[in-house]
XYZ file of C-alpha atoms in Angstrom:
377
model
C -85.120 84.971 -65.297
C -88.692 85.145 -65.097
C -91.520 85.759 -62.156
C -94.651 83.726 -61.808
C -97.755 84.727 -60.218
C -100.565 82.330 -59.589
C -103.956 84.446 -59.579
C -106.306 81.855 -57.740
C -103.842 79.027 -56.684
C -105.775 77.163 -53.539
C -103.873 77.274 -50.407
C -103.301 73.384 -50.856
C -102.767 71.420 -53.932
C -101.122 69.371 -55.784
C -99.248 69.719 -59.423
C -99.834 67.092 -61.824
C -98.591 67.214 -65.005
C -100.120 65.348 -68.332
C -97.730 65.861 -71.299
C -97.407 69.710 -72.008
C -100.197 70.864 -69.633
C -100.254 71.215 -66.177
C -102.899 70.586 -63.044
C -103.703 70.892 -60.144
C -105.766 69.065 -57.299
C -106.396 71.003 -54.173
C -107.210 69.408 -50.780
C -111.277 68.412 -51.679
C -109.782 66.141 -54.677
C -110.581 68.605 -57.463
C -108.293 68.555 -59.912
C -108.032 72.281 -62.788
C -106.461 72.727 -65.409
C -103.551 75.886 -64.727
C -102.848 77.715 -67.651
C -99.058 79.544 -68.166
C -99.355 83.041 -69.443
C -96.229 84.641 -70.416
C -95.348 88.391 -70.524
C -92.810 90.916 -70.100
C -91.862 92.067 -66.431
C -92.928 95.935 -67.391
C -95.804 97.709 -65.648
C -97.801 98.081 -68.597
C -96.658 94.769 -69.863
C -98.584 93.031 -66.273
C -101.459 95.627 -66.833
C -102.260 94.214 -70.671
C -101.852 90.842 -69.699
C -104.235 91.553 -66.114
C -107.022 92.275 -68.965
C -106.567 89.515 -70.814
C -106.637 87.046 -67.838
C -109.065 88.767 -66.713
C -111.472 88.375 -69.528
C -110.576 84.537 -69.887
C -111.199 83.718 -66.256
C -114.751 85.060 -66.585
C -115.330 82.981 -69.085
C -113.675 79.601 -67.948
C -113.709 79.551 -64.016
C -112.285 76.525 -63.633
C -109.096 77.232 -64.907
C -106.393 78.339 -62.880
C -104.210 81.493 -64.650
C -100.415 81.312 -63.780
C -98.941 84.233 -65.382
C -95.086 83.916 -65.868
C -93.072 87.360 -65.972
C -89.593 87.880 -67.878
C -87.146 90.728 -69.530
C -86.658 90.512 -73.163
C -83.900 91.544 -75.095
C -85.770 94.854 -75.749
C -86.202 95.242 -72.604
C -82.316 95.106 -71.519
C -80.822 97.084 -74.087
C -81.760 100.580 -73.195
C -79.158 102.808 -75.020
C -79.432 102.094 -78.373
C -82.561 103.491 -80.140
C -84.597 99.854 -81.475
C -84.134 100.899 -84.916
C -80.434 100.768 -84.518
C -80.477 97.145 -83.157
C -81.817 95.335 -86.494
C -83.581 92.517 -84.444
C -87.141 91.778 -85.193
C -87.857 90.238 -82.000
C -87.093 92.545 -79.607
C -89.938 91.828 -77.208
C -90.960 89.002 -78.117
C -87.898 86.397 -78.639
C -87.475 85.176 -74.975
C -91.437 84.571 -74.753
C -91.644 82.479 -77.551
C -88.842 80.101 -76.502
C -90.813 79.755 -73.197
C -93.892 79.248 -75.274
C -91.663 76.377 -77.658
C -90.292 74.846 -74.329
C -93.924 74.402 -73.035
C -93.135 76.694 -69.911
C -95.699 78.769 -70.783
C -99.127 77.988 -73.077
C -99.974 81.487 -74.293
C -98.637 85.173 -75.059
C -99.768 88.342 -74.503
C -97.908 90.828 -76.514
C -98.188 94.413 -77.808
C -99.092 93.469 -81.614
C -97.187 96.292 -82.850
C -94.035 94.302 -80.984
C -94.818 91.042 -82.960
C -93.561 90.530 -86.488
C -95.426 89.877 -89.715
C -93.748 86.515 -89.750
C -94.079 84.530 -86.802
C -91.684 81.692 -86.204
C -92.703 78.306 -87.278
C -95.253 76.476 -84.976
C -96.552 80.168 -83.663
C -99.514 81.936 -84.324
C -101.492 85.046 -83.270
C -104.780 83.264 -81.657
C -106.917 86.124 -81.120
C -106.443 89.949 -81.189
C -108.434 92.004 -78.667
C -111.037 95.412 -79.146
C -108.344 97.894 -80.148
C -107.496 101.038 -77.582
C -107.274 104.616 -79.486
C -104.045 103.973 -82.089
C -103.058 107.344 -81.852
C -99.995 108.578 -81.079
C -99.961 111.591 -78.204
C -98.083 114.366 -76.785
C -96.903 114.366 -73.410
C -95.347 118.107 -72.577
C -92.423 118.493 -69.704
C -94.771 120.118 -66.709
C -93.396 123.819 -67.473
C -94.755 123.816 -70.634
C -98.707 122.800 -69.251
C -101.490 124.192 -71.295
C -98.907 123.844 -75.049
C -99.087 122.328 -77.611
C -96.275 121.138 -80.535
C -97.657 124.174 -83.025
C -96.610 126.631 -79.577
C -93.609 125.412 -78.257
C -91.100 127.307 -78.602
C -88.133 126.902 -81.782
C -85.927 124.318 -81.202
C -87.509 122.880 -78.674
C -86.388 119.074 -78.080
C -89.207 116.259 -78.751
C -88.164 113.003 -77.399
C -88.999 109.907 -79.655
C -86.952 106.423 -80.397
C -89.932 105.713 -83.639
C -88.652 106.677 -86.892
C -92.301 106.357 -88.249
C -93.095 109.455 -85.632
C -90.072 111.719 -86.339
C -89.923 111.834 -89.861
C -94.013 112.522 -89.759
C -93.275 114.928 -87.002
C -90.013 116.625 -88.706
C -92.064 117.412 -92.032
C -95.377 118.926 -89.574
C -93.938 120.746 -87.119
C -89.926 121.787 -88.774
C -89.234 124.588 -85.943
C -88.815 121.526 -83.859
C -85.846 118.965 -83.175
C -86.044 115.362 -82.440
C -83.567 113.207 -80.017
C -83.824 109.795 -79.415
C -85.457 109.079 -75.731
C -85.566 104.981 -74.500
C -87.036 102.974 -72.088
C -90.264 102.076 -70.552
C -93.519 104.243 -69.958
C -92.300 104.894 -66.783
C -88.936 105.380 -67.477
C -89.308 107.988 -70.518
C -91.834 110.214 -68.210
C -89.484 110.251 -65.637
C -86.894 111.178 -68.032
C -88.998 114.123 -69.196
C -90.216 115.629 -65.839
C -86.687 115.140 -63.693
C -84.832 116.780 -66.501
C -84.779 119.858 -69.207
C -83.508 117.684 -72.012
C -86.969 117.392 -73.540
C -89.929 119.679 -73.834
C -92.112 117.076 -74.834
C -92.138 113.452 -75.468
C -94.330 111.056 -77.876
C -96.056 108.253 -76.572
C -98.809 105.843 -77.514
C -101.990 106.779 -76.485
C -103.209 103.051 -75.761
C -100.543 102.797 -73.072
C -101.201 106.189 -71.521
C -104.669 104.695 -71.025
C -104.179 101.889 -69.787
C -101.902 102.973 -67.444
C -104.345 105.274 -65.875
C -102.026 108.165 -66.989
C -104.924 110.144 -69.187
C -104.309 113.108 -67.592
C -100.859 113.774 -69.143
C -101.960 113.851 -72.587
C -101.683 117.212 -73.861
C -102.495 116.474 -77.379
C -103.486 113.791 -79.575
C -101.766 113.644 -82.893
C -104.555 112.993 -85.192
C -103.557 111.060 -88.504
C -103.276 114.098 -90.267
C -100.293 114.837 -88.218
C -99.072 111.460 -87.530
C -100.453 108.456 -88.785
C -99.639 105.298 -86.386
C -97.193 102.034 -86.374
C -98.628 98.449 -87.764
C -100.808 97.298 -85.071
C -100.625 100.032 -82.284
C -103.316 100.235 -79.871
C -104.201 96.024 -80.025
C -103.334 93.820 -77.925
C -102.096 90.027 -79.306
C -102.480 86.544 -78.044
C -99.617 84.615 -79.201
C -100.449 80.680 -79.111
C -98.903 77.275 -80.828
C -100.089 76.798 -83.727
C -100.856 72.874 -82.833
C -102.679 73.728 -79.793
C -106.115 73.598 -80.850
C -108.275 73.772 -77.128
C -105.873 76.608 -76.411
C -106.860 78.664 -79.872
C -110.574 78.247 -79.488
C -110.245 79.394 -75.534
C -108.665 82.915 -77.156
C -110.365 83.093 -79.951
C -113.953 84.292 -78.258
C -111.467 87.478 -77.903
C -111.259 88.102 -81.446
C -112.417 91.475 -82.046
C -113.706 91.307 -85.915
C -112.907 94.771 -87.056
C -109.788 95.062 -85.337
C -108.429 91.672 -86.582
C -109.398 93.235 -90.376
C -107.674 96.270 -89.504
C -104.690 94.773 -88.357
C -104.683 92.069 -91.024
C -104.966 94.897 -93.399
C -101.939 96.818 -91.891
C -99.750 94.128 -91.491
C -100.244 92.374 -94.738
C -99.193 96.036 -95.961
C -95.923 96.283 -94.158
C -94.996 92.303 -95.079
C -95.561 93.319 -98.401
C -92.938 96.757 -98.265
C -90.918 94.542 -96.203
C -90.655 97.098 -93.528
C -90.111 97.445 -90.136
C -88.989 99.465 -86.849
C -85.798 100.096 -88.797
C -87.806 102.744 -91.437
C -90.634 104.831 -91.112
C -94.023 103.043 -92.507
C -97.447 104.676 -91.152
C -100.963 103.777 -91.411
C -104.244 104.772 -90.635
C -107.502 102.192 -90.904
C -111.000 102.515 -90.318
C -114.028 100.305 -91.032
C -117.287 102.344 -92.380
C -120.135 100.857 -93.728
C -118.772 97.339 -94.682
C -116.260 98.748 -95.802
C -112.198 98.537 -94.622
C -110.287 101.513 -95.829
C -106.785 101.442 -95.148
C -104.141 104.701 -95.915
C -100.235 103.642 -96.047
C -97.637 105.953 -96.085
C -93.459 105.592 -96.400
C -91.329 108.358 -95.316
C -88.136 109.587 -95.846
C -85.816 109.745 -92.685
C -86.428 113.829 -92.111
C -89.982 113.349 -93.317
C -89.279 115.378 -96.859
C -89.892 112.587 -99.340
C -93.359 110.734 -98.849
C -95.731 108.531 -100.587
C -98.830 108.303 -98.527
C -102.120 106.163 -100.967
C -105.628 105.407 -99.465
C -107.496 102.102 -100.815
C -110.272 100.474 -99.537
C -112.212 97.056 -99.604
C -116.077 95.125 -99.290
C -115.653 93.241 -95.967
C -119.506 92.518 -95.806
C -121.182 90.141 -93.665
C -123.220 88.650 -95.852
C -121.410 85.546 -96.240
C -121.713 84.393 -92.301
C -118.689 82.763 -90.667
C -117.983 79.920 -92.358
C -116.966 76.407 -90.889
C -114.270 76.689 -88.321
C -110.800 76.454 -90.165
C -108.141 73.462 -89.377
C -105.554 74.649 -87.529
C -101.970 74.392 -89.046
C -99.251 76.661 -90.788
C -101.561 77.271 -94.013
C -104.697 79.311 -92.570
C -102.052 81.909 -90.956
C -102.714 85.841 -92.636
C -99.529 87.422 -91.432
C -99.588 85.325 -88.678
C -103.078 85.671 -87.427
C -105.063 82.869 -87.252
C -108.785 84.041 -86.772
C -111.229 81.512 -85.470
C -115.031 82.801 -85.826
C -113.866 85.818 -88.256
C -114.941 85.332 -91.937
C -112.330 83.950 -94.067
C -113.489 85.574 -96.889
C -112.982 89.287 -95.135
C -109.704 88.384 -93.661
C -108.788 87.385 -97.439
C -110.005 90.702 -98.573
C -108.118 92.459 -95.996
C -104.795 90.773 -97.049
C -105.201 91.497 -100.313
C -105.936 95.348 -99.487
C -102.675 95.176 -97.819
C -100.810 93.684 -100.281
C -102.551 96.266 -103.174
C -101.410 99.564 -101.487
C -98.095 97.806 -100.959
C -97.871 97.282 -104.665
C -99.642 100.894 -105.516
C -96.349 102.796 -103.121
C -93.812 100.355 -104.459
C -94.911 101.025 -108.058
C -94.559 104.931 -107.443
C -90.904 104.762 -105.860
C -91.920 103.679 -102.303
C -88.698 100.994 -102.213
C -86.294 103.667 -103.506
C -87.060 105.805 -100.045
C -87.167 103.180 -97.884
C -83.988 101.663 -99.349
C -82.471 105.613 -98.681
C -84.123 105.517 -95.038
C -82.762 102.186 -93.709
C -79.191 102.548 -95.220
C -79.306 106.298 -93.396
C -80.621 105.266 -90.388
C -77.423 102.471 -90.414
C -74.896 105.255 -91.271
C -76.054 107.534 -87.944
């Protein structure tokens, strides 16, 4: 079931339709071309996609911005933590059938939602400036002014991420660690009408963009708790054969985050991980240069491997020629218009390097430990 909402439809006009894309001619005779943007029905789902639209309308006027609203699977299963379910497209399944069916023409997603391997005929057109990564702490009201390091022992941290538990188990062991589900505004309500949890663990990005800054108690920096594959960056999910479409999102591309990200993902492809175990990262670009730390954890956070590489991304070899679009110029399903191919290769391969660095010092044996656990609870 999904919900459309048509952001500057005139009050008359006519639909016209040309193949897979859709117009419009109002009442003068003028005739725009309506774009379908799909998302998921959440608040902070509408709010992500709002900035996208946003940002594209500014720069083409004359299209019209439908944006098409539905639940995902993700979104409907609510009592089983994700990394129980096993299915890789939890958010993001339902979209991209619209998106194959032509019912919608682009995506916004969560990037930490979308998978390192897209589905054939998919790709990830642009990825946006990312928000703060970080993962923060969001304490029940009765414990205002606390922190994780004061609560008391025992205290009950709600989290579905394995990533942030076992991290969290191994930093702060007088705590304990339940599973809590649902959406932004579900989990806070969770925390404040109940005692169940003292605190709760949240993305900071979302927090923000919610307006909800003022419940952060804490960030976790990544000495405490390094973040998930993507977290803070928003993705624009397009078909891959679509070319007018990828250049329109591709002025979005935000160069260091699509290294980053590149970098990250490329890294968990590589340790074929996923929600189901607990892979962290941490990435920053300094001086031409993209450093990215990977870590794997053991379910309770005991047994780690945690390596820090880095790579030249310089500029000095300006964006080359704009890259045909098919299948082959996908880097863990990004597709990168106006970002040098030569750093986006360097940022794979950094990816792929600290995957092979963990693996060779035991990194498969503890995931292979963590997933088959994680199955047994």
């Amino acid at each position: 079931m999904s919900e459309k909402t048509n952001l500057q439809t005139p009050a008359n006009f006519t639909t016209m339709a040309d193949g897979p894309y859709k117009y419009i001619r109002d009442a003068d005779g003028k005739v725009s071309r309506v774009i379908r943007v799909g998302t998921r029905k959440s608040q902070l789902a509408r709010i992500q996609t709002d900035s996208v639209v946003e940002k594209l309308k500014e720069l083409h006027p004359d299209v019209i911005f439908e944006i098409v609203a539905m639940s995902t699977t993700g979104d409907k299963i609510l009592d089983t933590a994700l990394s129980k379910i096993g299915e890789k497209s939890l958010f993001t399944k339902e979209l991209e059938n619209a998106l194959e069916k032509n019912e919608v023409d682009l995506v916004v997603h969560s990037l930490k939602d979308l998978p390192t391997v897209l589905p054939v005929g998919f790709t990830i057109g642009s990825v946006l400036k990312r928000e703060n990564p970080h993962d923060a702490v969001v304490l029940h009201p009765k414990h205002k002014g606390k922190c994780l390091d004061s609560l008391a022992n025992k205290s009950v941290i709600g989290t579905s991420s394995l990533r942030r538990a076992a991290q969290l188990k191994k930093r702060f062991p007088h705590l304990e660690f339940k599973d809590i589900r649902g959406n932004l505004n579900t989990r806070l309500k969770k925390l404040d009408e109940k005692d169940d949890f003292s605190a709760i663990i949240l993305a900071a990005a979302g927090l923000r963009r919610m307006g909800w800054e003022n419940r952060i108690s804490q960030i976790l920096g990544h000495d405490d708790c390094m973040y998930a594959v993507g977290q803070g960056a928003l993705a624009v999910e397009v078909r891959a054969r679509d070319q007018d479409i990828l250049e329109m999102v591709s002025v979005l591309n935000d160069s260091d985050t699509v290294l980053r990200c590149i970098s990250e993902r490329a890294f968990l492809k590589h340790l074929e991980g996923g929600c189901s175990v607990p892979v962290a990262v941490y990435t920053e670009v300094k001086n031409s240069q993209l450093y990215l730390t990977g870590a794997v954890y053991s379910l309770d956070g005991s047994d780690s491997l945690k390596e820090t590489m880095q790579t030249s991304i310089s500029s000095d070899n300006q964006v080359e020629e704009q890259e045909k679009v098919d299948e082959k110029v996908q880097r863990v399903g990004i597709t990168a218009l106006k970002v040098s191919e030569a750093a986006q290769d360097a940022a794979v391969k950094l990816g792929v390097d600290l995957g092979n660095l963990l693996l060779s010092k035991g990194a498969k044996e503890i995931l292979t430990v963590a997933r088959q656990l994680n199955d047994a609870r």
